[in-house]
Short mmCIF file of C-alpha atoms and ligand atoms in Angstrom, two decimals:
data_model
loop_
_atom_site.label_atom_id
_atom_site.label_comp_id
_atom_site.label_asym_id
_atom_site.label_seq_id
_atom_site.Cartn_x
_atom_site.Cartn_y
_atom_site.Cartn_z
CA MET A 1 177.80 234.94 121.32
CA GLU A 2 176.38 236.45 124.43
CA LEU A 3 172.94 237.97 124.55
CA VAL A 4 172.90 241.68 125.39
CA LEU A 5 170.13 242.39 127.88
CA TYR A 6 168.19 245.54 128.75
CA PRO A 7 169.29 248.15 129.89
CA ASP A 8 172.70 247.71 128.24
CA PRO A 9 173.37 251.02 126.40
CA ARG A 10 174.41 249.11 123.26
CA LEU A 11 170.68 248.42 122.73
CA SER A 12 169.88 252.13 122.52
CA ARG A 13 172.24 253.07 119.69
CA ARG A 14 171.54 253.48 116.01
CA VAL A 15 174.10 251.18 114.43
CA LYS A 16 176.14 251.56 111.24
CA PRO A 17 175.55 249.99 107.84
CA VAL A 18 177.47 246.86 106.92
CA ARG A 19 180.11 247.67 104.30
CA GLU A 20 182.10 244.43 104.05
CA PHE A 21 180.31 241.40 102.69
CA ASP A 22 182.97 238.86 103.51
CA ALA A 23 183.21 235.38 105.00
CA ALA A 24 183.20 236.90 108.49
CA LEU A 25 179.76 238.41 107.85
CA ALA A 26 178.35 235.06 106.70
CA GLU A 27 179.81 233.46 109.83
CA THR A 28 178.25 236.20 112.00
CA ALA A 29 174.82 235.49 110.46
CA ARG A 30 175.26 231.77 111.06
CA GLU A 31 176.19 232.36 114.70
CA MET A 32 173.24 234.72 115.12
CA PHE A 33 170.82 232.03 113.93
CA ALA A 34 172.43 229.53 116.34
CA GLU A 35 172.03 231.95 119.26
CA MET A 36 168.46 232.78 118.23
CA TYR A 37 167.48 229.08 118.12
CA ALA A 38 169.22 228.44 121.45
CA GLN A 39 167.09 231.21 122.98
CA LYS A 40 163.93 230.04 121.17
CA GLY A 41 163.45 233.35 119.40
CA VAL A 42 162.12 234.08 115.91
CA GLY A 43 164.32 237.12 115.32
CA LEU A 44 167.61 238.60 116.45
CA ALA A 45 169.29 241.91 115.63
CA GLY A 46 173.05 242.59 115.69
CA PRO A 47 173.13 244.85 118.78
CA GLN A 48 171.41 242.09 120.79
CA VAL A 49 174.62 240.07 120.50
CA GLY A 50 177.04 243.01 120.53
CA ILE A 51 177.32 243.28 116.72
CA MET A 52 176.95 247.03 116.20
CA GLN A 53 176.04 246.80 112.53
CA ARG A 54 172.85 246.72 110.49
CA ILE A 55 172.28 242.99 110.31
CA MET A 56 169.30 240.99 111.57
CA VAL A 57 168.15 237.41 111.21
CA ILE A 58 164.61 236.08 111.27
CA ASN A 59 163.01 232.65 111.05
CA CYS A 60 159.29 232.62 111.75
CA LYS A 61 158.78 229.16 110.22
CA GLY A 62 161.14 227.17 112.41
CA GLU A 63 162.33 225.25 109.31
CA PRO A 64 165.72 225.83 107.68
CA ASP A 65 164.03 227.29 104.59
CA GLY A 66 162.48 229.99 106.78
CA GLU A 67 165.84 231.61 107.49
CA ILE A 68 166.17 235.18 106.23
CA VAL A 69 169.21 237.42 106.74
CA PHE A 70 168.58 241.13 106.32
CA VAL A 71 171.64 243.33 105.90
CA ASN A 72 171.14 247.12 105.79
CA PRO A 73 167.33 246.72 105.68
CA GLU A 74 164.89 249.54 105.15
CA ILE A 75 161.12 249.50 105.17
CA LEU A 76 159.75 250.98 101.96
CA THR A 77 156.02 250.79 102.67
CA ARG A 78 153.77 249.94 105.62
CA GLU A 79 150.12 248.96 105.27
CA GLY A 80 147.32 248.16 107.65
CA GLU A 81 147.57 247.41 111.33
CA GLN A 82 147.96 244.45 113.66
CA VAL A 83 147.87 244.35 117.43
CA GLY A 84 149.53 241.39 119.05
CA GLU A 85 151.74 240.09 121.78
CA GLU A 86 155.46 240.57 121.41
CA GLY A 87 158.49 239.46 123.33
CA CYS A 88 162.17 240.32 123.00
CA LEU A 89 165.22 238.18 123.79
CA SER A 90 166.82 241.23 125.42
CA PHE A 91 163.88 241.44 127.87
CA PRO A 92 163.46 237.94 129.34
CA ASP A 93 159.97 237.22 130.70
CA ILE A 94 158.42 240.41 129.38
CA LEU A 95 155.53 240.37 126.94
CA ALA A 96 153.58 243.32 125.65
CA THR A 97 150.78 244.04 123.23
CA ILE A 98 152.26 246.15 120.47
CA LYS A 99 150.64 247.76 117.45
CA ARG A 100 152.52 247.23 114.17
CA ALA A 101 151.83 247.50 110.47
CA MET A 102 150.13 244.36 109.08
CA LYS A 103 152.17 244.41 105.90
CA VAL A 104 155.58 245.83 105.08
CA THR A 105 157.72 245.90 101.99
CA VAL A 106 161.38 245.83 102.87
CA ARG A 107 164.54 246.27 100.86
CA ALA A 108 167.77 244.75 102.13
CA GLN A 109 170.92 242.95 101.07
CA ASP A 110 171.76 239.32 101.69
CA VAL A 111 175.05 238.20 103.28
CA THR A 112 176.78 238.39 99.89
CA GLY A 113 175.62 241.98 99.36
CA LYS A 114 172.98 241.09 96.77
CA PRO A 115 169.96 243.39 97.10
CA PHE A 116 166.46 241.96 97.46
CA GLU A 117 162.96 243.18 98.18
CA MET A 118 160.18 241.33 99.92
CA THR A 119 156.67 241.93 101.15
CA ALA A 120 155.77 240.34 104.46
CA GLU A 121 152.56 240.05 106.44
CA ALA A 122 151.42 239.15 109.93
CA LEU A 123 154.12 237.56 112.14
CA LEU A 124 156.97 238.01 109.66
CA SER A 125 156.00 241.65 109.18
CA ARG A 126 155.92 242.11 112.97
CA ALA A 127 159.35 240.47 113.37
CA ILE A 128 160.89 242.65 110.64
CA GLN A 129 159.56 245.83 112.29
CA HIS A 130 160.72 244.73 115.75
CA GLU A 131 164.24 243.76 114.62
CA LEU A 132 164.68 246.80 112.42
CA ASP A 133 163.79 249.00 115.40
CA HIS A 134 166.76 247.40 117.22
CA LEU A 135 169.10 248.67 114.49
CA ASP A 136 167.81 252.18 115.25
CA GLY A 137 168.14 251.77 119.01
CA ILE A 138 164.36 251.60 119.51
CA LEU A 139 163.19 249.10 122.12
CA PHE A 140 159.69 247.65 122.27
CA THR A 141 159.25 249.02 125.78
CA THR A 142 159.00 252.49 124.25
CA LEU A 143 156.02 251.27 122.19
CA MET A 144 154.18 249.82 125.20
CA SER A 145 151.08 251.51 126.52
CA PRO A 146 151.54 253.22 129.91
CA ALA A 147 149.37 250.48 131.47
CA GLU A 148 151.61 247.73 130.11
CA ARG A 149 154.74 249.56 131.18
CA ALA A 150 153.27 249.74 134.68
CA GLN A 151 152.40 246.04 134.55
CA ASN A 152 155.98 245.19 133.60
CA ALA A 153 157.61 247.76 135.90
CA ALA A 154 158.80 245.24 138.49
CA ARG A 155 160.39 243.00 135.83
CA LEU A 156 162.07 245.97 134.16
CA LYS A 157 163.40 247.10 137.53
CA ALA A 158 164.77 243.60 138.17
CA LEU A 159 166.62 243.69 134.82
CA GLU A 160 168.00 247.15 135.67
CA ARG A 161 169.23 245.89 139.03
CA ALA A 162 170.84 242.81 137.49
CA PHE A 163 172.61 244.98 134.92
CA ALA A 164 173.84 247.42 137.58
CA GLU A 165 175.23 244.53 139.62
CA LYS A 166 176.93 243.00 136.61
CA SER A 167 178.50 246.32 135.58
CA ALA A 168 179.63 247.32 139.07
CA PRO A 169 183.37 247.00 139.65
CA ALA A 170 184.27 243.75 141.37
CA PRO A 171 184.76 244.16 145.13
CA ARG A 172 188.42 244.52 146.01
CA VAL A 173 190.01 241.55 147.63
CA ARG A 174 191.54 242.65 150.86
CA SER A 175 195.20 241.80 151.16
CA ARG A 176 196.55 240.48 154.38
ZN1 ZN B 201 163.94 242.51 120.48
#
């Protein structure tokens, strides 16, 4: 899997629900965890690895029993408030202070399609809100304060330049 970086347009789309709960989906989730651990993240959403479906994986514990796969998740209730630093694997080297709900109750399906509900607080709640935003094409830069956006402007510009260079057609090789 290859990490999709800002400002790739795939990160700005609302993606479709998962309909097929097959072996391929379980394999996708497994690969997403592997990529997330390789990048030292605590959460990863489908569009961040080019999977344009409503799947996200989170592990805030760092132990195998902390792994949670959310398929077709929706937040049912939000409570309270937390303000804390957040990063995103699609924005290397950028951190921002983002306000989120302290506690969320989420409903989702597991990789086999079985529905579940859970209530999460603090870091797990933050990760769920961040990753679910990805499924709706919402990036954490849009939640930054103007001051933080200004602080990160040079890094964002650098990512935009790198993306433009990568997407530009390869220079033509001159024939003799
Ligand atoms: Zn992110």
